[in-house]
């Protein structure tokens, strides 16, 4: 066991499988006491079971670590609060929360139902809010702590997962808001966009050229939870980890602007906008067009 997180208490949602499980195990191996939350559902969010969270607690204990299971649904306010309450009741403090829980309900936008939209937004975006909300109140009093949200490269857009993409974009804005609102209390917030082999990524229809294991993601999360990252003042950031690659995403900013004289009219905008402000080409659209061309040529498309 290492000691990167010695003395810390960390809660991880979606910690029963895939990336969350690797994060929980790595945090425990680095000395943290861990709250293992998992609702134990299928990839589309059905059939909950408490066995999944309990199994990971047993794995951590067998390896000499300390952990406690919470099998609640973090898409409810009560579920998010319980994750935090169990940390305080079991270990007396809370130094980090990592919101990994997620589900998929894939459908083209023009066919997507409310039953496909709402649970995906509720699990990812509201499920990050419920835990951040409860944890940030504790961390504000403690004057320390780290909040970590899970996003995806798909926050840039997705052909058949508009629900998932919208939720992942929302998580980035939530993380940035947490970073701003909690800065004066010494609390940091960051987001991770992973690419790792799990049951969820097994559903991706294209061949991923850059992919790693859940343990790679866990190493980055462990660092972000540690005192080393806090000392560097790392907050409000989005990091991708895909096997050997770690990348930081740009902060959104205005690219070009033009100022009008007097009030704008549609005619004046039609005259001025194309040649001055213009557009910022969409990388995901270029990639989609390349994939469509590759498919037409009969080769298997690649995606990042
Ligand atoms: N695997 C990848 O390559 C990849 C890529 C981009 C983003 N992500 C994100 O990383 C996170 C983890 O993905 P994964 O691949 O490990 O998926 P996974 O399906 O292996 O694990 C997700 C876990 O979340 C749990 N969960 C679902 N709904 C829950 C709820 N309401 N309350 C508590 N637990 C709940 C599930 O039971 C499951 O154990 C997700 O947020 C996912 O969107 C993964």
mmCIF file of C-alpha atoms and ligand atoms in Angstrom:
data_model
loop_
_atom_site.group_PDB
_atom_site.id
_atom_site.type_symbol
_atom_site.label_atom_id
_atom_site.label_comp_id
_atom_site.label_asym_id
_atom_site.label_seq_id
_atom_site.Cartn_x
_atom_site.Cartn_y
_atom_site.Cartn_z
ATOM 1 C CA UNK A 1 0.000 0.000 0.000
ATOM 2 C CA UNK A 2 1.165 3.532 -0.800
ATOM 3 C CA UNK A 3 0.413 6.612 1.266
ATOM 4 C CA UNK A 4 -0.629 9.188 -1.344
ATOM 5 C CA UNK A 5 -4.019 9.538 0.391
ATOM 6 C CA UNK A 6 -3.035 8.590 3.943
ATOM 7 C CA UNK A 7 -5.558 9.871 6.516
ATOM 8 C CA UNK A 8 -8.095 10.960 3.874
ATOM 9 C CA UNK A 9 -11.730 9.884 3.536
ATOM 10 C CA UNK A 10 -12.973 9.507 -0.042
ATOM 11 C CA UNK A 11 -16.457 8.659 -1.380
ATOM 12 C CA UNK A 12 -16.793 7.173 -4.865
ATOM 13 C CA UNK A 13 -20.125 6.761 -6.700
ATOM 14 C CA UNK A 14 -20.524 4.003 -9.279
ATOM 15 C CA UNK A 15 -17.702 2.250 -7.420
ATOM 16 C CA UNK A 16 -19.037 -1.272 -7.888
ATOM 17 C CA UNK A 17 -17.765 -1.766 -11.420
ATOM 18 C CA UNK A 18 -15.422 -0.455 -14.104
ATOM 19 C CA UNK A 19 -13.648 2.842 -13.464
ATOM 20 C CA UNK A 20 -15.360 3.597 -10.119
ATOM 21 C CA UNK A 21 -14.257 0.238 -8.718
ATOM 22 C CA UNK A 22 -10.659 0.878 -9.812
ATOM 23 C CA UNK A 23 -10.777 4.367 -8.224
ATOM 24 C CA UNK A 24 -12.134 2.987 -4.926
ATOM 25 C CA UNK A 25 -9.503 0.223 -4.807
ATOM 26 C CA UNK A 26 -6.651 2.599 -5.699
ATOM 27 C CA UNK A 27 -7.768 5.186 -3.112
ATOM 28 C CA UNK A 28 -7.880 2.481 -0.416
ATOM 29 C CA UNK A 29 -4.478 1.130 -1.491
ATOM 30 C CA UNK A 30 -3.075 4.666 -1.084
ATOM 31 C CA UNK A 31 -4.334 4.871 2.489
ATOM 32 C CA UNK A 32 -7.809 6.438 2.158
ATOM 33 C CA UNK A 33 -10.887 5.187 3.961
ATOM 34 C CA UNK A 34 -13.460 4.733 1.210
ATOM 35 C CA UNK A 35 -17.247 4.967 0.866
ATOM 36 C CA UNK A 36 -18.143 2.594 -1.977
ATOM 37 C CA UNK A 37 -21.437 3.699 -3.527
ATOM 38 C CA UNK A 38 -23.121 1.678 -6.256
ATOM 39 C CA UNK A 39 -26.797 1.158 -7.070
ATOM 40 C CA UNK A 40 -25.831 -2.047 -8.865
ATOM 41 C CA UNK A 41 -27.724 -1.443 -12.117
ATOM 42 C CA UNK A 42 -27.354 -2.629 -15.724
ATOM 43 C CA UNK A 43 -25.756 -0.326 -18.336
ATOM 44 C CA UNK A 44 -29.200 1.205 -19.043
ATOM 45 C CA UNK A 45 -29.917 1.751 -15.325
ATOM 46 C CA UNK A 46 -32.255 -1.208 -14.635
ATOM 47 C CA UNK A 47 -32.408 -3.967 -11.957
ATOM 48 C CA UNK A 48 -30.634 -2.502 -8.885
ATOM 49 C CA UNK A 49 -28.780 -4.769 -6.440
ATOM 50 C CA UNK A 50 -26.756 -3.989 -3.309
ATOM 51 C CA UNK A 51 -24.323 -6.883 -3.891
ATOM 52 C CA UNK A 52 -22.143 -4.914 -6.306
ATOM 53 C CA UNK A 53 -21.069 -2.266 -3.751
ATOM 54 C CA UNK A 54 -20.665 -4.867 -0.985
ATOM 55 C CA UNK A 55 -18.392 -7.024 -3.186
ATOM 56 C CA UNK A 56 -15.952 -4.118 -3.692
ATOM 57 C CA UNK A 57 -15.881 -3.393 0.058
ATOM 58 C CA UNK A 58 -14.892 -7.051 0.584
ATOM 59 C CA UNK A 59 -12.121 -6.736 -2.043
ATOM 60 C CA UNK A 60 -10.742 -3.626 -0.330
ATOM 61 C CA UNK A 61 -10.877 -5.274 3.108
ATOM 62 C CA UNK A 62 -9.186 -8.417 1.768
ATOM 63 C CA UNK A 63 -6.340 -6.186 0.531
ATOM 64 C CA UNK A 64 -5.978 -4.665 4.031
ATOM 65 C CA UNK A 65 -7.951 -1.444 3.392
ATOM 66 C CA UNK A 66 -11.000 0.158 5.021
ATOM 67 C CA UNK A 67 -14.301 0.710 3.229
ATOM 68 C CA UNK A 68 -18.059 0.896 3.735
ATOM 69 C CA UNK A 69 -20.833 0.209 1.192
ATOM 70 C CA UNK A 70 -23.755 2.493 0.244
ATOM 71 C CA UNK A 71 -26.115 0.933 -2.308
ATOM 72 C CA UNK A 72 -28.334 4.018 -2.727
ATOM 73 C CA UNK A 73 -29.364 5.689 -6.004
ATOM 74 C CA UNK A 74 -27.349 8.932 -6.272
ATOM 75 C CA UNK A 75 -29.857 10.460 -8.693
ATOM 76 C CA UNK A 76 -31.975 11.256 -5.609
ATOM 77 C CA UNK A 77 -31.159 14.024 -3.108
ATOM 78 C CA UNK A 78 -31.472 11.465 -0.290
ATOM 79 C CA UNK A 79 -29.002 9.120 -2.031
ATOM 80 C CA UNK A 80 -26.377 11.851 -2.483
ATOM 81 C CA UNK A 81 -26.822 12.989 1.116
ATOM 82 C CA UNK A 82 -26.486 9.405 2.392
ATOM 83 C CA UNK A 83 -23.116 8.932 0.678
ATOM 84 C CA UNK A 84 -21.830 11.955 2.607
ATOM 85 C CA UNK A 85 -23.607 11.065 5.884
ATOM 86 C CA UNK A 86 -22.115 7.553 5.852
ATOM 87 C CA UNK A 87 -18.613 9.002 5.343
ATOM 88 C CA UNK A 88 -19.077 11.299 8.355
ATOM 89 C CA UNK A 89 -20.725 8.646 10.534
ATOM 90 C CA UNK A 90 -18.103 5.996 9.700
ATOM 91 C CA UNK A 91 -14.921 8.057 9.494
ATOM 92 C CA UNK A 92 -15.679 11.540 10.876
ATOM 93 C CA UNK A 93 -14.646 13.620 7.845
ATOM 94 C CA UNK A 94 -14.766 13.808 4.049
ATOM 95 C CA UNK A 95 -11.795 14.861 1.935
ATOM 96 C CA UNK A 96 -12.836 13.839 -1.568
ATOM 97 C CA UNK A 97 -15.854 12.793 -3.603
ATOM 98 C CA UNK A 98 -15.572 11.177 -7.029
ATOM 99 C CA UNK A 99 -18.823 11.007 -9.035
ATOM 100 C CA UNK A 100 -18.338 8.158 -11.479
ATOM 101 C CA UNK A 101 -21.857 6.613 -11.613
ATOM 102 C CA UNK A 102 -23.349 6.567 -15.087
ATOM 103 C CA UNK A 103 -25.761 4.864 -17.474
ATOM 104 C CA UNK A 104 -26.449 4.903 -21.221
ATOM 105 C CA UNK A 105 -29.710 5.046 -23.174
ATOM 106 C CA UNK A 106 -28.706 5.435 -26.781
ATOM 107 C CA UNK A 107 -31.183 6.772 -29.360
ATOM 108 C CA UNK A 108 -31.149 9.252 -32.234
ATOM 109 C CA UNK A 109 -32.461 12.643 -31.084
ATOM 110 C CA UNK A 110 -35.536 12.479 -33.342
ATOM 111 C CA UNK A 111 -36.584 9.163 -31.731
ATOM 112 C CA UNK A 112 -35.511 9.864 -28.117
ATOM 113 C CA UNK A 113 -38.237 9.498 -25.485
ATOM 114 C CA UNK A 114 -38.580 11.218 -22.115
ATOM 115 C CA UNK A 115 -37.750 7.817 -20.523
ATOM 116 C CA UNK A 116 -34.445 7.850 -22.399
ATOM 117 C CA UNK A 117 -33.629 11.495 -21.624
ATOM 118 C CA UNK A 118 -34.593 11.915 -17.946
ATOM 119 C CA UNK A 119 -32.774 8.962 -16.269
ATOM 120 C CA UNK A 120 -29.525 9.701 -18.137
ATOM 121 C CA UNK A 121 -29.574 13.352 -17.045
ATOM 122 C CA UNK A 122 -30.651 12.292 -13.543
ATOM 123 C CA UNK A 123 -27.833 9.767 -13.098
ATOM 124 C CA UNK A 124 -24.951 11.791 -14.548
ATOM 125 C CA UNK A 125 -25.755 15.469 -14.010
ATOM 126 C CA UNK A 126 -28.154 15.450 -11.062
ATOM 127 C CA UNK A 127 -26.205 12.508 -9.579
ATOM 128 C CA UNK A 128 -23.091 14.703 -9.553
ATOM 129 C CA UNK A 129 -25.068 17.635 -8.102
ATOM 130 C CA UNK A 130 -26.608 15.590 -5.243
ATOM 131 C CA UNK A 131 -23.188 14.434 -4.035
ATOM 132 C CA UNK A 132 -21.384 17.747 -4.689
ATOM 133 C CA UNK A 133 -24.211 19.593 -2.861
ATOM 134 C CA UNK A 134 -23.957 17.477 0.281
ATOM 135 C CA UNK A 135 -20.140 17.191 0.201
ATOM 136 C CA UNK A 136 -19.468 20.883 -0.457
ATOM 137 C CA UNK A 137 -21.365 21.896 2.696
ATOM 138 C CA UNK A 138 -19.019 19.661 4.733
ATOM 139 C CA UNK A 139 -15.872 20.741 2.871
ATOM 140 C CA UNK A 140 -16.769 24.432 3.244
ATOM 141 C CA UNK A 141 -16.834 23.957 7.030
ATOM 142 C CA UNK A 142 -13.642 21.888 6.914
ATOM 143 C CA UNK A 143 -11.984 24.479 4.634
ATOM 144 C CA UNK A 144 -10.539 21.689 2.498
ATOM 145 C CA UNK A 145 -11.634 19.013 0.067
ATOM 146 C CA UNK A 146 -11.765 17.934 -3.559
ATOM 147 C CA UNK A 147 -14.773 17.344 -5.808
ATOM 148 C CA UNK A 148 -14.273 15.263 -8.967
ATOM 149 C CA UNK A 149 -16.883 14.894 -11.710
ATOM 150 C CA UNK A 150 -16.775 12.432 -14.607
ATOM 151 C CA UNK A 151 -17.323 13.787 -18.098
ATOM 152 C CA UNK A 152 -16.520 12.370 -21.547
ATOM 153 C CA UNK A 153 -14.967 13.482 -24.822
ATOM 154 C CA UNK A 154 -18.567 13.196 -26.009
ATOM 155 C CA UNK A 155 -19.398 16.460 -24.213
ATOM 156 C CA UNK A 156 -18.411 17.950 -27.585
ATOM 157 C CA UNK A 157 -21.449 16.297 -29.138
ATOM 158 C CA UNK A 158 -22.683 12.844 -30.074
ATOM 159 C CA UNK A 159 -24.621 11.431 -33.017
ATOM 160 C CA UNK A 160 -26.812 9.030 -31.032
ATOM 161 C CA UNK A 161 -26.333 10.006 -27.371
ATOM 162 C CA UNK A 162 -27.616 13.597 -27.132
ATOM 163 C CA UNK A 163 -28.834 12.848 -23.583
ATOM 164 C CA UNK A 164 -25.394 11.588 -22.445
ATOM 165 C CA UNK A 165 -23.540 14.403 -24.243
ATOM 166 C CA UNK A 166 -25.778 17.082 -22.699
ATOM 167 C CA UNK A 167 -25.286 15.577 -19.234
ATOM 168 C CA UNK A 168 -21.503 15.414 -19.675
ATOM 169 C CA UNK A 169 -21.378 19.046 -20.871
ATOM 170 C CA UNK A 170 -23.468 20.018 -17.854
ATOM 171 C CA UNK A 171 -21.036 18.248 -15.521
ATOM 172 C CA UNK A 172 -18.154 20.383 -16.843
ATOM 173 C CA UNK A 173 -20.108 23.585 -16.148
ATOM 174 C CA UNK A 174 -21.081 22.265 -12.706
ATOM 175 C CA UNK A 175 -17.416 21.485 -11.929
ATOM 176 C CA UNK A 176 -16.308 24.962 -13.055
ATOM 177 C CA UNK A 177 -19.050 26.543 -10.940
ATOM 178 C CA UNK A 178 -17.951 24.484 -7.926
ATOM 179 C CA UNK A 179 -14.329 25.540 -8.531
ATOM 180 C CA UNK A 180 -15.365 29.212 -8.575
ATOM 181 C CA UNK A 181 -17.842 29.080 -5.700
ATOM 182 C CA UNK A 182 -15.665 27.070 -3.324
ATOM 183 C CA UNK A 183 -12.252 28.562 -4.110
ATOM 184 C CA UNK A 184 -12.300 30.871 -1.103
ATOM 185 C CA UNK A 185 -12.950 27.892 1.190
ATOM 186 C CA UNK A 186 -9.897 25.971 -0.038
ATOM 187 C CA UNK A 187 -11.986 23.383 -1.912
ATOM 188 C CA UNK A 188 -11.020 22.299 -5.468
ATOM 189 C CA UNK A 189 -13.161 20.800 -8.255
ATOM 190 C CA UNK A 190 -12.024 19.086 -11.449
ATOM 191 C CA UNK A 191 -13.437 16.808 -14.148
ATOM 192 C CA UNK A 192 -12.016 13.670 -15.740
ATOM 193 C CA UNK A 193 -12.867 12.456 -19.249
ATOM 194 C CA UNK A 194 -11.675 8.828 -19.305
ATOM 195 C CA UNK A 195 -11.271 6.316 -22.101
ATOM 196 C CA UNK A 196 -11.011 2.838 -20.570
ATOM 197 C CA UNK A 197 -12.073 -0.753 -21.244
ATOM 198 C CA UNK A 198 -15.300 -1.380 -19.268
ATOM 199 C CA UNK A 199 -18.733 -2.827 -19.998
ATOM 200 C CA UNK A 200 -19.850 0.708 -20.941
ATOM 201 C CA UNK A 201 -17.089 1.371 -23.501
ATOM 202 C CA UNK A 202 -17.683 -2.122 -24.960
ATOM 203 C CA UNK A 203 -20.877 -0.591 -26.438
ATOM 204 C CA UNK A 204 -18.987 1.979 -28.556
ATOM 205 C CA UNK A 205 -19.659 0.984 -32.172
ATOM 206 C CA UNK A 206 -16.301 2.218 -33.514
ATOM 207 C CA UNK A 207 -12.755 1.065 -32.817
ATOM 208 C CA UNK A 208 -11.120 3.347 -30.230
ATOM 209 C CA UNK A 209 -7.510 4.033 -31.168
ATOM 210 C CA UNK A 210 -6.568 5.500 -27.768
ATOM 211 C CA UNK A 211 -7.887 3.486 -24.830
ATOM 212 C CA UNK A 212 -6.515 2.257 -21.502
ATOM 213 C CA UNK A 213 -7.585 0.375 -18.393
ATOM 214 C CA UNK A 214 -9.693 1.608 -15.443
ATOM 215 C CA UNK A 215 -6.487 1.494 -13.344
ATOM 216 C CA UNK A 216 -4.942 4.248 -15.528
ATOM 217 C CA UNK A 217 -7.932 6.482 -14.753
ATOM 218 C CA UNK A 218 -7.678 5.587 -11.063
ATOM 219 C CA UNK A 219 -4.051 6.778 -10.969
ATOM 220 C CA UNK A 220 -5.061 10.232 -12.293
ATOM 221 C CA UNK A 221 -7.989 10.488 -9.865
ATOM 222 C CA UNK A 222 -5.712 9.489 -6.958
ATOM 223 C CA UNK A 223 -3.333 12.285 -7.903
ATOM 224 C CA UNK A 224 -6.170 14.838 -8.191
ATOM 225 C CA UNK A 225 -7.423 13.802 -4.723
ATOM 226 C CA UNK A 226 -3.979 14.174 -3.175
ATOM 227 C CA UNK A 227 -2.257 17.012 -1.370
ATOM 228 C CA UNK A 228 0.177 17.277 -4.321
ATOM 229 C CA UNK A 229 -2.610 18.399 -6.682
ATOM 230 C CA UNK A 230 -4.048 20.791 -4.063
ATOM 231 C CA UNK A 231 -0.579 22.353 -3.545
ATOM 232 C CA UNK A 232 -0.410 22.998 -7.304
ATOM 233 C CA UNK A 233 -3.768 24.814 -7.035
ATOM 234 C CA UNK A 234 -5.337 22.555 -9.670
ATOM 235 C CA UNK A 235 -9.014 23.499 -9.929
ATOM 236 C CA UNK A 236 -11.621 24.050 -12.643
ATOM 237 C CA UNK A 237 -9.770 21.706 -15.028
ATOM 238 C CA UNK A 238 -10.896 18.937 -17.375
ATOM 239 C CA UNK A 239 -8.382 16.137 -17.975
ATOM 240 C CA UNK A 240 -8.612 13.297 -20.450
ATOM 241 C CA UNK A 241 -6.830 10.066 -19.650
ATOM 242 C CA UNK A 242 -6.680 7.432 -22.380
ATOM 243 C CA UNK A 243 -4.073 4.754 -21.684
ATOM 244 C CA UNK A 244 -0.664 6.422 -21.983
ATOM 245 C CA UNK A 245 -2.128 9.863 -22.839
ATOM 246 C CA UNK A 246 -3.107 12.594 -20.359
ATOM 247 C CA UNK A 247 -4.473 15.826 -21.866
ATOM 248 C CA UNK A 248 -5.956 19.041 -20.491
ATOM 249 C CA UNK A 249 -8.955 20.604 -22.250
ATOM 250 C CA UNK A 250 -9.055 24.309 -23.147
ATOM 251 C CA UNK A 251 -11.234 26.677 -21.163
ATOM 252 C CA UNK A 252 -14.073 28.055 -23.298
ATOM 253 C CA UNK A 253 -13.404 31.577 -24.493
ATOM 254 C CA UNK A 254 -14.599 33.964 -27.172
ATOM 255 C CA UNK A 255 -12.581 33.431 -30.325
ATOM 256 C CA UNK A 256 -13.267 36.507 -32.452
ATOM 257 C CA UNK A 257 -15.622 39.429 -32.119
ATOM 258 C CA UNK A 258 -16.910 42.375 -34.054
ATOM 259 C CA UNK A 259 -18.633 45.496 -32.782
ATOM 260 C CA UNK A 260 -21.489 47.145 -34.667
ATOM 261 C CA UNK A 261 -22.293 50.821 -34.906
ATOM 262 C CA UNK A 262 -25.759 51.433 -33.518
ATOM 263 C CA UNK A 263 -28.305 48.592 -33.448
ATOM 264 C CA UNK A 264 -27.697 45.368 -35.325
ATOM 265 C CA UNK A 265 -30.174 44.299 -38.034
ATOM 266 C CA UNK A 266 -30.299 40.837 -39.667
ATOM 267 C CA UNK A 267 -29.194 42.433 -42.962
ATOM 268 C CA UNK A 268 -26.149 44.089 -41.369
ATOM 269 C CA UNK A 269 -25.240 40.835 -39.567
ATOM 270 C CA UNK A 270 -25.519 38.924 -42.868
ATOM 271 C CA UNK A 271 -23.057 41.417 -44.377
ATOM 272 C CA UNK A 272 -20.550 41.442 -41.511
ATOM 273 C CA UNK A 273 -20.620 38.076 -39.674
ATOM 274 C CA UNK A 274 -19.328 35.639 -42.351
ATOM 275 C CA UNK A 275 -16.172 37.642 -43.097
ATOM 276 C CA UNK A 276 -15.346 38.826 -39.567
ATOM 277 C CA UNK A 277 -16.563 36.604 -36.719
ATOM 278 C CA UNK A 278 -17.083 33.578 -39.003
ATOM 279 C CA UNK A 279 -17.269 30.069 -37.534
ATOM 280 C CA UNK A 280 -15.060 27.800 -35.445
ATOM 281 C CA UNK A 281 -15.024 24.457 -37.315
ATOM 282 C CA UNK A 282 -16.400 21.559 -35.267
ATOM 283 C CA UNK A 283 -13.767 18.791 -34.825
ATOM 284 C CA UNK A 284 -16.453 16.170 -34.109
ATOM 285 C CA UNK A 285 -18.188 16.978 -37.415
ATOM 286 C CA UNK A 286 -14.918 16.602 -39.382
ATOM 287 C CA UNK A 287 -14.340 13.272 -37.625
ATOM 288 C CA UNK A 288 -17.885 12.139 -38.426
ATOM 289 C CA UNK A 289 -17.444 13.001 -42.103
ATOM 290 C CA UNK A 290 -14.113 11.083 -42.190
ATOM 291 C CA UNK A 291 -15.790 8.067 -40.562
ATOM 292 C CA UNK A 292 -18.650 8.165 -43.069
ATOM 293 C CA UNK A 293 -16.150 8.328 -45.949
ATOM 294 C CA UNK A 294 -14.195 5.371 -44.475
ATOM 295 C CA UNK A 295 -17.411 3.376 -44.099
ATOM 296 C CA UNK A 296 -18.354 4.105 -47.721
ATOM 297 C CA UNK A 297 -14.870 2.919 -48.780
ATOM 298 C CA UNK A 298 -15.483 -0.320 -46.860
ATOM 299 C CA UNK A 299 -12.805 0.176 -44.168
ATOM 300 C CA UNK A 300 -13.575 0.046 -40.451
ATOM 301 C CA UNK A 301 -13.891 3.584 -39.072
ATOM 302 C CA UNK A 302 -11.587 4.754 -36.292
ATOM 303 C CA UNK A 303 -12.555 7.179 -33.554
ATOM 304 C CA UNK A 304 -10.530 8.935 -30.875
HETATM 305 N N1 LIG B 1 -15.399 3.656 -20.053
HETATM 306 C C1 LIG B 1 -15.113 4.693 -20.807
HETATM 307 O O1 LIG B 1 -14.316 4.622 -21.746
HETATM 308 C C2 LIG B 1 -15.768 6.023 -20.514
HETATM 309 C C3 LIG B 1 -15.638 7.055 -21.465
HETATM 310 C C4 LIG B 1 -16.174 8.315 -21.170
HETATM 311 C C5 LIG B 1 -16.828 8.522 -19.954
HETATM 312 N N2 LIG B 1 -16.966 7.482 -19.073
HETATM 313 C C6 LIG B 1 -17.671 7.750 -17.817
HETATM 314 O O2 LIG B 1 -16.982 7.143 -16.735
HETATM 315 C C7 LIG B 1 -17.925 6.725 -15.747
HETATM 316 C C8 LIG B 1 -17.741 5.247 -15.421
HETATM 317 O O3 LIG B 1 -17.995 4.469 -16.572
HETATM 318 P P1 LIG B 1 -17.675 2.903 -16.652
HETATM 319 O O4 LIG B 1 -17.210 2.686 -18.030
HETATM 320 O O5 LIG B 1 -16.824 2.475 -15.499
HETATM 321 O O6 LIG B 1 -19.166 2.310 -16.521
HETATM 322 P P2 LIG B 1 -19.736 0.989 -15.780
HETATM 323 O O7 LIG B 1 -21.061 0.727 -16.407
HETATM 324 O O8 LIG B 1 -18.700 -0.090 -15.785
HETATM 325 O O9 LIG B 1 -19.933 1.468 -14.263
HETATM 326 C C9 LIG B 1 -20.884 2.436 -13.891
HETATM 327 C C10 LIG B 1 -21.389 2.093 -12.501
HETATM 328 O O10 LIG B 1 -22.310 3.119 -12.082
HETATM 329 C C11 LIG B 1 -23.341 2.487 -11.323
HETATM 330 N N3 LIG B 1 -24.554 3.336 -11.296
HETATM 331 C C12 LIG B 1 -25.390 3.606 -12.328
HETATM 332 N N4 LIG B 1 -26.414 4.376 -11.919
HETATM 333 C C13 LIG B 1 -26.220 4.619 -10.578
HETATM 334 C C14 LIG B 1 -26.931 5.365 -9.602
HETATM 335 N N5 LIG B 1 -28.067 6.022 -9.925
HETATM 336 N N6 LIG B 1 -26.443 5.405 -8.339
HETATM 337 C C15 LIG B 1 -25.281 4.778 -8.030
HETATM 338 N N7 LIG B 1 -24.582 4.019 -8.913
HETATM 339 C C16 LIG B 1 -25.034 3.960 -10.179
HETATM 340 C C17 LIG B 1 -23.572 1.173 -12.057
HETATM 341 O O11 LIG B 1 -24.242 0.210 -11.225
HETATM 342 C C18 LIG B 1 -22.142 0.755 -12.437
HETATM 343 O O12 LIG B 1 -21.582 -0.109 -11.474
HETATM 344 C C19 LIG B 1 -19.316 7.079 -16.297
HETATM 345 O O13 LIG B 1 -19.723 8.336 -15.795
HETATM 346 C C20 LIG B 1 -19.070 7.170 -17.793
HETATM 347 O O14 LIG B 1 -20.012 7.987 -18.434
HETATM 348 C C21 LIG B 1 -16.474 6.245 -19.326
#
